[in-house]
Short mmCIF file of C-alpha atoms and ligand atoms in Angstrom, two decimals:
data_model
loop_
_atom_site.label_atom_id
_atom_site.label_comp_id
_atom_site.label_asym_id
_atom_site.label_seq_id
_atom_site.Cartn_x
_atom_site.Cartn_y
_atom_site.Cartn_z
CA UNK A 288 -10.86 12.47 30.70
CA UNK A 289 -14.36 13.80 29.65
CA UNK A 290 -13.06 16.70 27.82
CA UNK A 291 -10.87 14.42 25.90
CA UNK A 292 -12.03 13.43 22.08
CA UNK A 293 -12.91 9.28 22.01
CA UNK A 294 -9.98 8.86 19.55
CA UNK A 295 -7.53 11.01 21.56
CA UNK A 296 -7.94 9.23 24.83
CA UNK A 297 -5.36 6.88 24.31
CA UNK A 298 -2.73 9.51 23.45
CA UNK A 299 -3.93 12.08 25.94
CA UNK A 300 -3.31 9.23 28.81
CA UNK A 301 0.53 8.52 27.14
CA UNK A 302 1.07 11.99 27.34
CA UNK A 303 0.07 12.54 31.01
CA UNK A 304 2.12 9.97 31.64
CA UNK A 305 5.51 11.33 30.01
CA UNK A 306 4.64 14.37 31.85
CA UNK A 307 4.86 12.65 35.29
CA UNK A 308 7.75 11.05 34.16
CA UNK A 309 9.56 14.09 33.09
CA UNK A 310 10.41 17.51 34.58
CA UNK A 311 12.43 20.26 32.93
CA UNK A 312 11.01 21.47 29.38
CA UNK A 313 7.48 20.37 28.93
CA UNK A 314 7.51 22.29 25.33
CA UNK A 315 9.21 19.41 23.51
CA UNK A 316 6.73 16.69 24.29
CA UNK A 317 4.58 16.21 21.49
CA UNK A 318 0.58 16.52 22.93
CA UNK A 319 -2.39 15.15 21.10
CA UNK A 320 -4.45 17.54 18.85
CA UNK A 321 -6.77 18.33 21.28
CA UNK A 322 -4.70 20.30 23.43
CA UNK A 323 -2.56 22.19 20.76
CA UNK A 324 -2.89 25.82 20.48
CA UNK A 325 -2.51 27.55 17.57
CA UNK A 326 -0.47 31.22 19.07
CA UNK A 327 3.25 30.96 19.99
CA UNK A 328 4.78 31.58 23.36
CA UNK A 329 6.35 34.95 21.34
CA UNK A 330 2.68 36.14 21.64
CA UNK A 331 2.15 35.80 25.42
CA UNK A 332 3.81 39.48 26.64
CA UNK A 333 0.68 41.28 24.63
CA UNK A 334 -1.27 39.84 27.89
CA UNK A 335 1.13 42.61 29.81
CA UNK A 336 -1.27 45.29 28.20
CA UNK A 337 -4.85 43.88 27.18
CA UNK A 338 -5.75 47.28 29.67
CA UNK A 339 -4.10 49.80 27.88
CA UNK A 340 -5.99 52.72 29.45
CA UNK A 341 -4.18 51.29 32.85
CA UNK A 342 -1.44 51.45 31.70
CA UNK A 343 -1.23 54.45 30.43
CA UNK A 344 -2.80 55.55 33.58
CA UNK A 345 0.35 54.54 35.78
CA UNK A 346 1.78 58.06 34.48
CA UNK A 347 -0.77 59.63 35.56
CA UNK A 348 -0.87 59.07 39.65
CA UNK A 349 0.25 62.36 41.65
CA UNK A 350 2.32 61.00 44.27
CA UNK A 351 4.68 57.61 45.10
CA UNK A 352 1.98 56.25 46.85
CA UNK A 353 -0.62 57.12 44.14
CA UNK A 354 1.68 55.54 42.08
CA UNK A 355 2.28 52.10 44.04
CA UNK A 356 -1.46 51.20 43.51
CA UNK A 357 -1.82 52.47 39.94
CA UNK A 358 1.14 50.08 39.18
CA UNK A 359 -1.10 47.12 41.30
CA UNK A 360 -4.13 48.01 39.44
CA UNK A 361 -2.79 47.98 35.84
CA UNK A 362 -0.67 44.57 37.37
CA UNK A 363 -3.63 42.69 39.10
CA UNK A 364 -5.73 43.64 35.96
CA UNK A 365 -3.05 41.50 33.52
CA UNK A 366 -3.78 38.43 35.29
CA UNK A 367 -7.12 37.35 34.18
CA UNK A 368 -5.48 37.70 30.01
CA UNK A 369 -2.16 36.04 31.09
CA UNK A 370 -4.21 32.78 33.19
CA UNK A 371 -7.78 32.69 32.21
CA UNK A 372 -8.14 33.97 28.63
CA UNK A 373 -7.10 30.53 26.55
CA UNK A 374 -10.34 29.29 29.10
CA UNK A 375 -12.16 31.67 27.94
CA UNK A 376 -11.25 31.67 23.81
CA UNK A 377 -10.57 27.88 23.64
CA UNK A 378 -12.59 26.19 26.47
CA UNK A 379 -9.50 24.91 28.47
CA UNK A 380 -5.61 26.12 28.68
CA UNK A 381 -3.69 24.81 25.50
CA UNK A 382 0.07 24.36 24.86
CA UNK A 383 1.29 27.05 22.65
CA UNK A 384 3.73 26.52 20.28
CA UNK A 385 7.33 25.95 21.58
CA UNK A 386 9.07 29.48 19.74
CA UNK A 387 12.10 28.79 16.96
CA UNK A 388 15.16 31.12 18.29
CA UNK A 389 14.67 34.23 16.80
CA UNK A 390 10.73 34.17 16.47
CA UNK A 391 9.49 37.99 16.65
CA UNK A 392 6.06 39.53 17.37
CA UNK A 393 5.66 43.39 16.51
CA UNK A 394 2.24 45.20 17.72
CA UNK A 395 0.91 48.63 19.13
CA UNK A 396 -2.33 49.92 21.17
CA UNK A 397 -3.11 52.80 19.32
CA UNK A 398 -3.85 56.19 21.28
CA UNK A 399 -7.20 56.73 22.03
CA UNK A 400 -8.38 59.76 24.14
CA UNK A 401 -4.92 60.97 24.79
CA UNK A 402 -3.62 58.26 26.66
CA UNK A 403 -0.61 57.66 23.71
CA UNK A 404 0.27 55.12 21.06
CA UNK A 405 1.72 51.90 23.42
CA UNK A 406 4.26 49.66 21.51
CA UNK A 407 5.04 46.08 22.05
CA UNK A 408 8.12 44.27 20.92
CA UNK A 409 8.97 40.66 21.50
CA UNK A 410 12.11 38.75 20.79
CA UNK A 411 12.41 34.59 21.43
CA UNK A 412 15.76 34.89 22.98
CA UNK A 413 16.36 30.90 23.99
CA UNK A 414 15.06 27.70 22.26
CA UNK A 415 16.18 25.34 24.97
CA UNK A 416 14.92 26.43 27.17
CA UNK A 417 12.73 28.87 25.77
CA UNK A 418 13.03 32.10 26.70
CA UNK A 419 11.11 35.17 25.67
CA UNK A 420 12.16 38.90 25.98
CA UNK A 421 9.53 41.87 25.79
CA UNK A 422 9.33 45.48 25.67
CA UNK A 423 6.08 47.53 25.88
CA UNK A 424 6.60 51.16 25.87
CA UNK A 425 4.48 54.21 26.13
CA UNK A 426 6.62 56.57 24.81
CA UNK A 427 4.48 60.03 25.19
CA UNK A 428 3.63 58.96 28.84
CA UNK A 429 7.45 57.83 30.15
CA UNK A 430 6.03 54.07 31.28
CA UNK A 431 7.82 51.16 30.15
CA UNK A 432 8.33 47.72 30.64
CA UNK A 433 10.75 45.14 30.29
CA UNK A 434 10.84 41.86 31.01
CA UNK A 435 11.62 38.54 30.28
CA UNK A 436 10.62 34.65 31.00
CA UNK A 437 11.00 31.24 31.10
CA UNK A 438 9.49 28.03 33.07
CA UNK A 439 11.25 25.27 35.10
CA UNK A 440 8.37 22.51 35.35
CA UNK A 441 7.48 19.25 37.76
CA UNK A 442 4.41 17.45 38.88
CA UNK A 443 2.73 16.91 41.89
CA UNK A 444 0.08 14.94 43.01
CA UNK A 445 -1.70 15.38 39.39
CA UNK A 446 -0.78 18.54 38.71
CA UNK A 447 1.81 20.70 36.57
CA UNK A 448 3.94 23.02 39.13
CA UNK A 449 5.16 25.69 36.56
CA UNK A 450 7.93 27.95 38.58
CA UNK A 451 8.53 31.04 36.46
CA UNK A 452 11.71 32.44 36.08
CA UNK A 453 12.64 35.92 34.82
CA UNK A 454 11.38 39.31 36.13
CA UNK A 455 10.21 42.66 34.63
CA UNK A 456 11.49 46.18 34.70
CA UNK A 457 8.87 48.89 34.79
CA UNK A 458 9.98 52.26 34.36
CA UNK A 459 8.06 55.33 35.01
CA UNK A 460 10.06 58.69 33.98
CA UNK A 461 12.75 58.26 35.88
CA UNK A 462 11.35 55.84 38.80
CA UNK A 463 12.10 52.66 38.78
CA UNK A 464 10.34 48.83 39.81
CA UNK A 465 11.00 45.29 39.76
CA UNK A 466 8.36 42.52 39.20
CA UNK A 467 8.33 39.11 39.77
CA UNK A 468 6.19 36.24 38.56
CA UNK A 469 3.66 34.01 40.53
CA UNK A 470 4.44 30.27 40.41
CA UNK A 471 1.66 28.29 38.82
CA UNK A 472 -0.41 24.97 39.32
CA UNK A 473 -1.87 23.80 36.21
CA UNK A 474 -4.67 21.61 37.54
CA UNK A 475 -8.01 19.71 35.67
CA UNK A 476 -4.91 17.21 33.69
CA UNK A 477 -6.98 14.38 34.32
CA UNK A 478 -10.28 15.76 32.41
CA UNK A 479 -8.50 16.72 29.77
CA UNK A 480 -9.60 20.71 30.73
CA UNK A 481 -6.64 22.81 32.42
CA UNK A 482 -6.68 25.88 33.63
CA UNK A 483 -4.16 27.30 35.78
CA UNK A 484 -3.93 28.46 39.31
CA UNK A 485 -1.27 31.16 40.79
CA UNK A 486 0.26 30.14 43.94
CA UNK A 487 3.12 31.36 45.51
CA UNK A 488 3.67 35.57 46.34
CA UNK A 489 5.21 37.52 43.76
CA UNK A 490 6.43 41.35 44.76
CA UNK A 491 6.38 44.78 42.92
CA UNK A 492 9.52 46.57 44.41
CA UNK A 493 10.15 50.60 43.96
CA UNK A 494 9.54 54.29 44.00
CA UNK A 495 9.40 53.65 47.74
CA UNK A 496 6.89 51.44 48.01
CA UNK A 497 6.55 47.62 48.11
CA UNK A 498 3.61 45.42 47.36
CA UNK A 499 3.56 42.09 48.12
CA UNK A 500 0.91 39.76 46.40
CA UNK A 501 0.01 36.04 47.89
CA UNK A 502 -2.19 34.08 45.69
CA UNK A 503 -5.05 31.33 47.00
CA UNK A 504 -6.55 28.87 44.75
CA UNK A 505 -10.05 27.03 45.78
CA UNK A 506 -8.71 25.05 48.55
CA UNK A 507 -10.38 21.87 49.58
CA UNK A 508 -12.67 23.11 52.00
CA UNK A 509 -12.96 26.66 51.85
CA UNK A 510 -11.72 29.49 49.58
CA UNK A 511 -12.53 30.32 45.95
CA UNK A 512 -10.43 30.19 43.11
CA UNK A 513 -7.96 32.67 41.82
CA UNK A 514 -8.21 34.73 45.39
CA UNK A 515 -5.38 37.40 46.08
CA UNK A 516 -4.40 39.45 48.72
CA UNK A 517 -1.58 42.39 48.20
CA UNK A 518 0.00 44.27 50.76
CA UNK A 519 1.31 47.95 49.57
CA UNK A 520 3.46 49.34 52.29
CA UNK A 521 6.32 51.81 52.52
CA UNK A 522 9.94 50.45 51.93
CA UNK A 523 11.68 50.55 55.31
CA UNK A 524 12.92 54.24 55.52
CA UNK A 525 11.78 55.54 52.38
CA UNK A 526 8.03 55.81 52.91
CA UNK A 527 7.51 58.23 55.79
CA UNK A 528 4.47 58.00 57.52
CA UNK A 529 2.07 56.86 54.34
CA UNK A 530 -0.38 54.30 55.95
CA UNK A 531 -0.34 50.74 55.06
CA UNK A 532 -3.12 49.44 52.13
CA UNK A 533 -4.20 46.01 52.13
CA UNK A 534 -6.13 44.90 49.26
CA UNK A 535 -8.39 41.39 48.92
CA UNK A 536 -10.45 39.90 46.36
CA UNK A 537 -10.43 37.48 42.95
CA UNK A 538 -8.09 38.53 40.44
CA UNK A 539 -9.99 37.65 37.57
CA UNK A 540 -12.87 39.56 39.24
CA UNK A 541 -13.34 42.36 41.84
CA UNK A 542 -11.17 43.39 44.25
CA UNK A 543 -11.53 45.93 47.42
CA UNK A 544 -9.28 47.94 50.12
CA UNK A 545 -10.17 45.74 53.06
CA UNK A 546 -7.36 47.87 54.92
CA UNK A 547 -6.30 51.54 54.78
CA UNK A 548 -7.45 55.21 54.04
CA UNK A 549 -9.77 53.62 51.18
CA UNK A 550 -11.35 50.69 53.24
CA UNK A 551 -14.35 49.41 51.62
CA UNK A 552 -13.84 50.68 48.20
CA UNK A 553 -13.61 49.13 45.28
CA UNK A 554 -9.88 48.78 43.93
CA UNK A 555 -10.32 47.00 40.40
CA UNK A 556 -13.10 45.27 38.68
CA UNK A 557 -12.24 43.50 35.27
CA UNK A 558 -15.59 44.41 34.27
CA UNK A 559 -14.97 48.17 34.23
CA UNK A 560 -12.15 48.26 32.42
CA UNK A 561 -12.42 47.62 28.45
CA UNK A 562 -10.03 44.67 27.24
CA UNK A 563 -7.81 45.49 23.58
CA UNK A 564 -6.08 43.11 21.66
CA UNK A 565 -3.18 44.25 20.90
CA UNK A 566 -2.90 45.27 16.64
CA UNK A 567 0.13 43.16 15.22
CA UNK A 568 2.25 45.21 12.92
CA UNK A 569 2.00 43.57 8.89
CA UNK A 570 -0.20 40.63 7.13
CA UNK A 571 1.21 37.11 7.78
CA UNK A 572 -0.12 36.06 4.43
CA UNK A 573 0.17 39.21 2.23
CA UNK A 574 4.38 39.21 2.42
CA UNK A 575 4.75 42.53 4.71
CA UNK A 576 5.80 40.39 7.80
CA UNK A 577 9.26 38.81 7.72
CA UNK A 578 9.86 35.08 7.78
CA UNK A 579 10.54 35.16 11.60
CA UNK A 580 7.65 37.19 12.35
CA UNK A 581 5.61 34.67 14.28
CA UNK A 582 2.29 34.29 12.87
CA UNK A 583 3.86 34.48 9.59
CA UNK A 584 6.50 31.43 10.64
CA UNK A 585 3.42 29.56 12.07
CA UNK A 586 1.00 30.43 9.65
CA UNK A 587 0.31 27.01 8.10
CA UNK A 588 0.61 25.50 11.32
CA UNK A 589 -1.87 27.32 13.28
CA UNK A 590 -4.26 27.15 10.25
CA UNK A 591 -3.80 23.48 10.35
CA UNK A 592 -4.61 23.17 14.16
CA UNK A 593 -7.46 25.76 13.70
CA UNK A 594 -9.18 23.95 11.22
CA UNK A 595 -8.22 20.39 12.09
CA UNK A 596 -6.00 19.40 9.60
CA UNK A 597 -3.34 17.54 11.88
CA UNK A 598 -1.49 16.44 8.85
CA UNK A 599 -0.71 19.81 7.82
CA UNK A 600 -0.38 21.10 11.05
CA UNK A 601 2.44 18.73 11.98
CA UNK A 602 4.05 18.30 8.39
CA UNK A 603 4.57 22.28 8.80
CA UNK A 604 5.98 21.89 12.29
CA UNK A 605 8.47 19.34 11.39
CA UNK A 606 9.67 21.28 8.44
CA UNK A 607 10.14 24.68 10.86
CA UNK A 608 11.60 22.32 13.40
CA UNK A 609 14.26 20.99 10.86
CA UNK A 610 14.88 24.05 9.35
CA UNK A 611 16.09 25.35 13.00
CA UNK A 612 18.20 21.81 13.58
CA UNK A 613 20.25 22.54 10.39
CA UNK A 614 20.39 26.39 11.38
CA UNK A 615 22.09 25.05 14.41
CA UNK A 616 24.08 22.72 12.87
CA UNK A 617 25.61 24.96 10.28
CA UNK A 618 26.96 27.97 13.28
CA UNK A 619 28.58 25.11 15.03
CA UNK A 620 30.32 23.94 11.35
CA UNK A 621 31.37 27.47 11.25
CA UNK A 622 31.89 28.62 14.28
CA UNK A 623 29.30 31.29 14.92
CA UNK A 624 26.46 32.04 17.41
CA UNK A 625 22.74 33.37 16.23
CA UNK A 626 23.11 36.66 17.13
CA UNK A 627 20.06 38.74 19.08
CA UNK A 628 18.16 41.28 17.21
CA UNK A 629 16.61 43.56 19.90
CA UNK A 630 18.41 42.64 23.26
CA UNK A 631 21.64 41.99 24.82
CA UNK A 632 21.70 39.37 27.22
CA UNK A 633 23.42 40.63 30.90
CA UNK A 634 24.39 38.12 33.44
CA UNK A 635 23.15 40.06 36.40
CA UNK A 636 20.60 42.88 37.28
CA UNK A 637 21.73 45.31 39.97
CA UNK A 638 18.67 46.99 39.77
CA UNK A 639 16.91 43.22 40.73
CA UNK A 640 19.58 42.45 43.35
CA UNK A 641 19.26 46.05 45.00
CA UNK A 642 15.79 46.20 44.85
CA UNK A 643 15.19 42.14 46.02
CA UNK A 644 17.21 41.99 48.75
CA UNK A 645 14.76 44.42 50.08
CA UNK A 646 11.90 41.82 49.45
CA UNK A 647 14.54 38.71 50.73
CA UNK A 648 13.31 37.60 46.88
CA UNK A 649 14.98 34.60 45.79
CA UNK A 650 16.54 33.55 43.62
CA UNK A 651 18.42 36.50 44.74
CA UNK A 652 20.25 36.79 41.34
CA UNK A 653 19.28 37.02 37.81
CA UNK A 654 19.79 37.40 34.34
CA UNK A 655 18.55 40.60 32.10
CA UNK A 656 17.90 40.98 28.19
CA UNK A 657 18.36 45.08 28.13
CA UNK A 658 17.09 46.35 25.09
CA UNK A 659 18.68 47.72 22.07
CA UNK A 660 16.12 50.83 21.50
CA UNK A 661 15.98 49.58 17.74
CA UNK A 662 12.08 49.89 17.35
CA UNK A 663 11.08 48.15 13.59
CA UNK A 664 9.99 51.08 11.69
CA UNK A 665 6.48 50.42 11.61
CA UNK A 666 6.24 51.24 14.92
CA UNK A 667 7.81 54.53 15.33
CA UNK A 668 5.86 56.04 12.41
CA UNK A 669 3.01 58.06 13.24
CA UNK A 670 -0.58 55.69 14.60
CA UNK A 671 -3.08 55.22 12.18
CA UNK A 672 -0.44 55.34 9.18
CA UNK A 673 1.02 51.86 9.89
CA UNK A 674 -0.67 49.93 7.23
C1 LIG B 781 4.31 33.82 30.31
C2 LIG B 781 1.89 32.37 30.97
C3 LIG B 781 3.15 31.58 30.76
C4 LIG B 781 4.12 32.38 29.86
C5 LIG B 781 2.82 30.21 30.06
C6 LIG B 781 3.12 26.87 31.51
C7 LIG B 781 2.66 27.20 30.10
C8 LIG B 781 3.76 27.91 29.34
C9 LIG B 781 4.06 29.29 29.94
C10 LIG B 781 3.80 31.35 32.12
C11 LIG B 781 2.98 34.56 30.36
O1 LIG B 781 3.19 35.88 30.82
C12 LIG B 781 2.01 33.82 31.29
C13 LIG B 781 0.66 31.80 30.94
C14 LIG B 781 0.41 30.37 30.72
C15 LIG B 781 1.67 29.47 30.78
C16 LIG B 781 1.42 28.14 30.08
C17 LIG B 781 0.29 27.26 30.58
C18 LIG B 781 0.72 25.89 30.08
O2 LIG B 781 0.08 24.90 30.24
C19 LIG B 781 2.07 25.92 29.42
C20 LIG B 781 2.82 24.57 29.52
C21 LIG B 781 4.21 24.61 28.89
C22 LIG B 781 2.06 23.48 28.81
O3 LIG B 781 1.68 23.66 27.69
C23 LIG B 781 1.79 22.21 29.58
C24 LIG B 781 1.09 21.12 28.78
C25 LIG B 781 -0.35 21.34 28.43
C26 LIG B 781 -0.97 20.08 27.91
C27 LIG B 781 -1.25 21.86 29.51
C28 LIG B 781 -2.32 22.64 28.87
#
């Protein structure tokens, strides 16, 4: 492990080791310093819309077809923020902190140049297992999403095989799309510096259309990493005559039509399109965020990890961690269940069994979180007057 510290080796090896031992939830294993991050899971749907103007621009497309590869664009676009950008920030991929039940994260993309104010809403709907729910809506355009997710992990030969479950529900006006997750390889274990790889095909399912996405890491001969290929074809019956697009290139890159009415152009390049974090609603230290409000809950922690003060970092942990035991404790005393804030959980999704049996997706079932429509205040008032 070169990327490990001297005095971390020892613990780095232990942990890879319970790792290989263990499948299920990887979040409760406690990791060496080295490899903590200091941002909850809560945090992870903001990487949904780090392109806000693409977004936006789904609304925007004149036709279905139009449509189909604005929705690919703005999708293929997310993936660099949801697999490379802890790389990027933080040198290698980090655990994130494993979110309390309850944890919430509130932030917006304010309008710029008429593309609308987009609002993001996030709700840790499971501890064990974790599961996260999301909203992001762009209200004044009619595009939202929905979503939610959660990870079943092994290993193999070295690596961490991450199988997401959950899907996402994008909504534009009145059209209507399902999205499922790539599986993931988190490789480099053994250096001490993951990153992850997609694998796998995921599928975005609607408004007549279907696109189907394989992913291709490096290979051992040939191939480079983080290489995709997408498919966006009419839905048997439902797309007339429209001509078949194929699409090829690195999703953290450039891509281009290799196939189609647009062969040879250019169909996304990260580089052209400006990246936004995403503005969280309220201070975490000045008292406007509530106690669940994720960077508030974690805010001792995360300063701890960010400044090395492991002592802190896990004395803080502990205390959240034991706080949420004796939470748990005292509904089962009583008799009562934590109750959701922003979703109700649904044990099926027509609109995912309708529109994946079309695909052959499997699991061919699954679970929902629909949401309340009970935005926090601070983000229905006007932009620009939220602080
Ligand atoms: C949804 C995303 C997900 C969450 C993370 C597997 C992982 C937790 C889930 C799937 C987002 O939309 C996209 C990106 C990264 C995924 C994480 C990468 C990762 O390593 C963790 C797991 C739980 C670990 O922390 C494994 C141990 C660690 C030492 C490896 C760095």
């Amino acid at each position: 492990g070169e990327a490990v510290p001297a005095a971390q080796r020892g613990s780095w090896s232990s942990f890879l080791k319970s790792i290989a031992s263990f499948s299920g939830d990887l979040s409760s294993l406690t990791a060496p310093p080295f490899i903590l991050s200091p941002t909850s899971l809560t945090e992870f749907p903001a990487y949904w819309c780090e392109r806000p103007d693409l977004f936006s621009a789904i609304a925007d497309a004149k036709d279905p077809q139009a449509r189909a590869l604005a929705i690919l664009r703005w999708f293929i676009s997310t993936l660099k923020d949801q697999y490379t950008s802890r790389n990027e920030l933080m040198g290698s991929e980090k655990k994130p902190l494993n979110p309390a039940l309850g944890e919430l994260f509130y932030a917006h993309w304010p309008d710029r140049n008429g593309r609308g104010q987009i609002n993001l809403l996030v709700e840790q709907v499971s501890h064990h297992p974790p599961v996260t729910a999301y909203v992001i809506e762009n209200k004044v355009k009619g595009v939202q999403l929905v979503g939610h997710n959660a990870q079943k992990t092994s290993f193999s030969s070295g690596s961490i095989i991450v199988k997401q479950i959950g899907h996402a529900v994008l909504t534009v006006g009145k059209e209507e799309y399902v999205i499922t997750l790539p599986k993931l390889r988190i490789d480099g274990l053994w250096y001490g510096s993951p990153y992850v790889e997609l694998t796998d095909t995921t599928y975005i399912i609607g408004g007549g259309f279907i696109s189907t996405i394989e992913y291709k890491g490096k290979g051992y001969f040939t191939g480079k990493s983080h290489t995709f290929k997408a498919t966006v074809a009419p839905l048997p019956g439902m797309g007339g005559s429209s001509q078949e697009h194929v699409v090829e290139g690195l999703w953290h890159e450039k891509s281009k039509f290799t196939k189609g009415p647009f062969q040879g152009d250019v169909f996304h390049d990260v580089e052209t399109t400006s990246k936004e974090n995403a503005t969280v609603i309220g201070g975490e230290v000045d008292g406007s965020q509530g106690a669940f409000e994720t960077r508030k809950l974690w805010n001792l922690v995360a300063k701890g990890i960010r400044e090395g003060d492991y002592e802190l970092a896990s004395r803080e942990k502990s205390r959240i961690e034991n706080e949420q035991r004796q939470r748990r404790k005292d509904e089962a005393a009583a008799g009562t269940k934590w109750e959701l804030k922003h979703f109700k959980h649904e044990d099926s999704d027509p609109l995912y069994e309708r529109l994946g049996r079309l695909a052959k997706i499997t699991p061919s079932e699954e679970d929902f979180y629909g949401f309340l429509v009970n935005w926090p205040e601070a983000l229905t008032k006007p932009a620009g007057n939220d602080k």
